[in-house]
Coordinates of C-alpha atoms in Angstrom, one line a residue:
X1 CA -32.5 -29.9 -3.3
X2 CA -35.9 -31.0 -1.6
X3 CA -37.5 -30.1 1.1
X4 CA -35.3 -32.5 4.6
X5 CA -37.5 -35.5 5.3
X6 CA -35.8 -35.7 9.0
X7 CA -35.2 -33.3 12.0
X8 CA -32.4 -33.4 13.4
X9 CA -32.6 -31.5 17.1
X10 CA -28.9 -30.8 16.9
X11 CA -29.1 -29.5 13.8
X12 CA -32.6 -27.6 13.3
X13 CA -31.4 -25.5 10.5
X14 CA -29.2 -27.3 8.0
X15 CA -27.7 -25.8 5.2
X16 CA -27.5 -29.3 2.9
X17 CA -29.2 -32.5 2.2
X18 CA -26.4 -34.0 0.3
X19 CA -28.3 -34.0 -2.7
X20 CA -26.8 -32.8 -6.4
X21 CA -28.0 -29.1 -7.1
X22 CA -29.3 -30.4 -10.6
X23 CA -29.9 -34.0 -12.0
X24 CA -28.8 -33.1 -15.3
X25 CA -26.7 -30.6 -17.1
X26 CA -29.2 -28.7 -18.8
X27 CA -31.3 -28.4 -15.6
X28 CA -28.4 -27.1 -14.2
X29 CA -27.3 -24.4 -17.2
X30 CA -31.0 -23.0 -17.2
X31 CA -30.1 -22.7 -13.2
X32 CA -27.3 -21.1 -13.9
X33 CA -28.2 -19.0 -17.0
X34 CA -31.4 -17.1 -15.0
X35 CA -29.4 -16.8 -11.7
X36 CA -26.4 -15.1 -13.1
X37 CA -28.7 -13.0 -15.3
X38 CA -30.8 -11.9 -12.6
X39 CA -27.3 -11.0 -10.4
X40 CA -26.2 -9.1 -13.8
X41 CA -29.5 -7.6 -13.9
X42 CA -29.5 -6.3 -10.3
X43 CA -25.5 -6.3 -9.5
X44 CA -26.3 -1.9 -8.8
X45 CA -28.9 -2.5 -6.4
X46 CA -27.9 -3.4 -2.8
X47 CA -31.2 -4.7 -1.4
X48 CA -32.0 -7.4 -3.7
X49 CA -30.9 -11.1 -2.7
X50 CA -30.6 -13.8 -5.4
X51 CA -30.0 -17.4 -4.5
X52 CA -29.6 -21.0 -6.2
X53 CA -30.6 -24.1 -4.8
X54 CA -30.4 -22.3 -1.2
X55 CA -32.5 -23.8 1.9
X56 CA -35.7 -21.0 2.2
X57 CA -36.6 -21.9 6.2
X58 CA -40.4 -20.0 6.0
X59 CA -40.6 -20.1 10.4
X60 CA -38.2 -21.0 13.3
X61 CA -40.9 -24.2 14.4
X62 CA -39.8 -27.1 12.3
X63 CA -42.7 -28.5 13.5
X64 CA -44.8 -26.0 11.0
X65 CA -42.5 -26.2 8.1
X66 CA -39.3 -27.7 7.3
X67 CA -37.5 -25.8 4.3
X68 CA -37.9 -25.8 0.5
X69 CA -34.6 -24.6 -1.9
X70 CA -36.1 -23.3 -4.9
X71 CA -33.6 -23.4 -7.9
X72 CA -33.7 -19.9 -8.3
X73 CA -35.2 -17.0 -5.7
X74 CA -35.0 -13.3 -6.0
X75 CA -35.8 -11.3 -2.0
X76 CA -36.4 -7.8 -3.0
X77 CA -35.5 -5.6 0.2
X78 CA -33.1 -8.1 1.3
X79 CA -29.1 -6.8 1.6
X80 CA -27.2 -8.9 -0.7
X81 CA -24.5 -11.2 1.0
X82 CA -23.5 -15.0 2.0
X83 CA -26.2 -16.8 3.4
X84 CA -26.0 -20.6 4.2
X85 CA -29.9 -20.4 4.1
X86 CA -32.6 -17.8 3.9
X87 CA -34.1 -17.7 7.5
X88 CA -37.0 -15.6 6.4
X89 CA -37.5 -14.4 10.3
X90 CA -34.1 -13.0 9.9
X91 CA -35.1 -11.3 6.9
X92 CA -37.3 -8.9 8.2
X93 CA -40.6 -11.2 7.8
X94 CA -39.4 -10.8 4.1
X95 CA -40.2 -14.0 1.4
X96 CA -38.6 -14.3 -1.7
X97 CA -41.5 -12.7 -4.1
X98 CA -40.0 -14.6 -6.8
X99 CA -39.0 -18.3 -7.5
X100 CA -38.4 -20.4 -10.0
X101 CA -37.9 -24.1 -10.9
X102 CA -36.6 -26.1 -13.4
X103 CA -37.7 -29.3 -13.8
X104 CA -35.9 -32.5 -14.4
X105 CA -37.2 -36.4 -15.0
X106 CA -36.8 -36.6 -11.2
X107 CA -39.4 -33.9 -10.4
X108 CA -42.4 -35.9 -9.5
X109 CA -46.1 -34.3 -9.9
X110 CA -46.6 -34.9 -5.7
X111 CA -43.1 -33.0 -5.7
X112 CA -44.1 -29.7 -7.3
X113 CA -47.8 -30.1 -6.1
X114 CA -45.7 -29.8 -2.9
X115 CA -43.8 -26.8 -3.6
X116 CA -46.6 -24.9 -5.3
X117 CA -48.3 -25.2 -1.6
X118 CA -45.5 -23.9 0.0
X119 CA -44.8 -21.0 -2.3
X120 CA -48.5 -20.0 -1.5
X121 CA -48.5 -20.2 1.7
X122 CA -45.6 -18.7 2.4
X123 CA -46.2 -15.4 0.3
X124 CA -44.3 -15.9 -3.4
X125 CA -45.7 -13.4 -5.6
X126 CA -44.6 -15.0 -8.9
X127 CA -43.6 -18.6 -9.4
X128 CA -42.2 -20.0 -12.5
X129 CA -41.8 -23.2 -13.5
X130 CA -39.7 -24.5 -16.9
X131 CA -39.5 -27.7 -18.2
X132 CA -37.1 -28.1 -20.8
X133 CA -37.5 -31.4 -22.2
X134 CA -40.8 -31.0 -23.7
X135 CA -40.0 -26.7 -23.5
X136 CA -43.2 -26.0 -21.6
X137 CA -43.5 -22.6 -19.0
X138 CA -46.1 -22.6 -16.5
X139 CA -46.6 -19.3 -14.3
X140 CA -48.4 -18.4 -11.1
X141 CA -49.1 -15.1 -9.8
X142 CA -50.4 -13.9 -6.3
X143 CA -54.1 -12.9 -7.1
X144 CA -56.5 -11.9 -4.1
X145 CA -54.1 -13.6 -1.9
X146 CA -53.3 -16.7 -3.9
X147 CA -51.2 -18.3 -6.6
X148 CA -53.1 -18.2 -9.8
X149 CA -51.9 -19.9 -12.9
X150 CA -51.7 -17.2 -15.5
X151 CA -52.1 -17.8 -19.3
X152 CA -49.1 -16.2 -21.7
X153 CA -49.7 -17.0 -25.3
X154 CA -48.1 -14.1 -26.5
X155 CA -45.3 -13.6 -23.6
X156 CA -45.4 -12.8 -20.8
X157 CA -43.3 -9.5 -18.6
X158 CA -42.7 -10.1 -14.7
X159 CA -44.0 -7.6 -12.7
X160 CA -41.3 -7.7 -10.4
X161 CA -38.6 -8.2 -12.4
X162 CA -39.5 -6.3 -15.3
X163 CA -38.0 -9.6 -17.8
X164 CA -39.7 -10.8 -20.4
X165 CA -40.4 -14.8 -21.4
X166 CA -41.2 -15.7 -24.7
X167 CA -41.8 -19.7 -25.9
X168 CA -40.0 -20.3 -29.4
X169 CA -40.6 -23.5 -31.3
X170 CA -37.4 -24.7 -29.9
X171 CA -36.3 -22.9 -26.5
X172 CA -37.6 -20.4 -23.5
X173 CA -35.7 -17.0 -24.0
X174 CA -35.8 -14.4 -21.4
X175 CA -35.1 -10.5 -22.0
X176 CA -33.9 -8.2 -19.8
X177 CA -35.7 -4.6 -19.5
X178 CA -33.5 -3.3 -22.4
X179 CA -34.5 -6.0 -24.3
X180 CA -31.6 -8.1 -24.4
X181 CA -31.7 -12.0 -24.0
X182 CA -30.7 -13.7 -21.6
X183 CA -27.4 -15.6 -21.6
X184 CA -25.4 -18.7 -20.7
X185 CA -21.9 -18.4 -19.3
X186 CA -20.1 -19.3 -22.6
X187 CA -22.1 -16.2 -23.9
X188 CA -21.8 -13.7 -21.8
X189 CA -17.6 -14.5 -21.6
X190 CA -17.4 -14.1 -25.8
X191 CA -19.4 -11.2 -25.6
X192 CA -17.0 -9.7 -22.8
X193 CA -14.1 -11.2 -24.9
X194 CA -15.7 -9.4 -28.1
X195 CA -16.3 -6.3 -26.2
X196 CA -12.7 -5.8 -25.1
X197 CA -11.5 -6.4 -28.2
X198 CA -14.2 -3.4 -30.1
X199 CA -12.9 -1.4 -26.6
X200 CA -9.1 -2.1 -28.0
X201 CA -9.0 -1.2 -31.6
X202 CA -11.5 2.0 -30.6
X203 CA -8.5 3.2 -28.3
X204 CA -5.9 1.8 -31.3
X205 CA -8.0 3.8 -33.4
X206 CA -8.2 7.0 -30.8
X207 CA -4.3 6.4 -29.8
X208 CA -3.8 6.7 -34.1
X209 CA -6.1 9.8 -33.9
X210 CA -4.2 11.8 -31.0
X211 CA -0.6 10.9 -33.1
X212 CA -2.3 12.5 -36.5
X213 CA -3.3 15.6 -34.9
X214 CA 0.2 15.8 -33.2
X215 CA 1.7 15.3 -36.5
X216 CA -0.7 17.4 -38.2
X217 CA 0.1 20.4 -35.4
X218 CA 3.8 19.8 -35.4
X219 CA 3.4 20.1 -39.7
X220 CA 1.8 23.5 -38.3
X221 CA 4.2 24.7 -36.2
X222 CA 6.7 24.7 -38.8
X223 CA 4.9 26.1 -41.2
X224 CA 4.2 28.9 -38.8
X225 CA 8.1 29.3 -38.0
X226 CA 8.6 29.5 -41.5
X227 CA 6.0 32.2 -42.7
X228 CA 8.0 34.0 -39.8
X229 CA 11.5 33.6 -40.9
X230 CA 9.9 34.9 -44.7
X231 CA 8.4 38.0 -42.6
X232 CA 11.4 38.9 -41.1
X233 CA 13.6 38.4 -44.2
X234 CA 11.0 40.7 -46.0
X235 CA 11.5 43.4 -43.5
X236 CA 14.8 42.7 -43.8
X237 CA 15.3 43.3 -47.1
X238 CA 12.9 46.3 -47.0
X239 CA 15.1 48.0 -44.6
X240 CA 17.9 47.3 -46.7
X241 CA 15.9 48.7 -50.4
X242 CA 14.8 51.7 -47.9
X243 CA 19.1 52.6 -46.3
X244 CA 20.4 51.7 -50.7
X245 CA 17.7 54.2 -51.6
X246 CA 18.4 56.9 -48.9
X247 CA 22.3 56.9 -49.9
X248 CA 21.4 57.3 -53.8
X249 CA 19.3 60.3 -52.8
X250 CA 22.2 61.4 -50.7
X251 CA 24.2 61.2 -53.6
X252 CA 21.6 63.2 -56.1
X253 CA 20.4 60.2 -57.4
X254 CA 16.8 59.6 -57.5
X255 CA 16.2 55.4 -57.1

């Protein structure tokens, strides 16, 4: 969505333009893919606020600034939650610190010369911008009070977010902290898919374990029984030897 190009006194605040969240579907999977990532990445922490293609109003006066919806936008401090838009003077003064975009043939360079202002003014500390078709990554950070387009030959780490971009021949890929990549929908489901299975046949494998040892200590048990029973027929049959050899003595006869 872009920025409304009409105010509407009835409605100061709207939550839509009627406009598609993406032109095209692999604008909208790297949307996807960096927003879910980043709700992955922080799903533990309660005060940060991740939104797609959600209306950012900067100040109440519409007369100042009407809103911008970045395609992706990560509020630090901000209680996660539904939102129909991010009214930043409900949000504690707070503005998202990091946005990005991801451009489409529709994007023109008035457009995002557009939103780079905006994102300056209004505080962003990191901005990001992809562009998929000719696989280009352009980063701004908030220098002496300014965004400043930073070079990143050979990667670059978000300060914020603590996730690293790296530009391959072919693609963008994005790492989490630990290392690992970032990944699309399809992914992340076969590697839940593949993890529940490894999780299945480990507790097949456990389940086969426990009935070994059972078998094993039931083997045990009757082995133990059955030293016993020899132990008590041993006695037995010393008590026996000791009575026969107490009656031939009685009788004169040494045994």
């Amino acid at each position: 969505m872009n920025a409304l190009p009409h105010y509407d006194p009835d409605d100061p605040y709207p939550e839509s333009d009627g406009q598609p969240m993406a032109e095209n579907t692999e604008q909208y999977e790297w949307l996807v893919k960096i927003k879910e990532n980043l709700e992955i990445l922080f799903a533990q922490d309660p005060n940060v606020f991740i939104a797609g293609d959600l209306f950012w109003y900067p100040v109440p006066d519409r007369r100042i600034s009407g809103p911008v919806a970045p395609d992706v936008m990560v509020a630090i401090g901000r209680p996660k939650g539904r939102r129909g838009s991010y009214k930043q003077w409900e949000e504690g003064g707070i503005a998202p610190q990091v946005v990005f975009e991801i451009l489409s043939p529709a994007n023109s360079a008035m457009e995002m010369a557009d939103k780079l202002a905006f994102y300056d003014t209004f505080g962003v500390e990191e901005y990001y911008v992809y562009d998929p078709s000719p696989n280009t990554l352009d980063i701004w950070l908030r220098q002496d009070g300014q965004l400043r387009r930073m070079s990143h030959l050979r990667g670059w780490t978000s300060p914020r977010l603590g996730i690293r971009f790296a530009l391959t021949g072919e693609t963008l890929e994005i790492f989490d902290p630990q290392g690992q990549p970032f990944l699309s929908s399809v992914e992340l489901a076969r590697r839940a898919r593949q993890a529940a299975s490894l999780a299945e046949q480990a507790t097949a494998r456990a389940d086969e374990a426990d009935a070994r040892a059972e078998e094993a200590s039931a083997r045990a048990a009757q082995e133990s029984i059955r030293a016993e029973q020899a132990t008590a027929r041993a006695e037995q049959e010393r008590d026996r030897a000791e009575r026969l050899a107490e009656r031939l003595r009685a009788l004169g006869i040494e045994p």
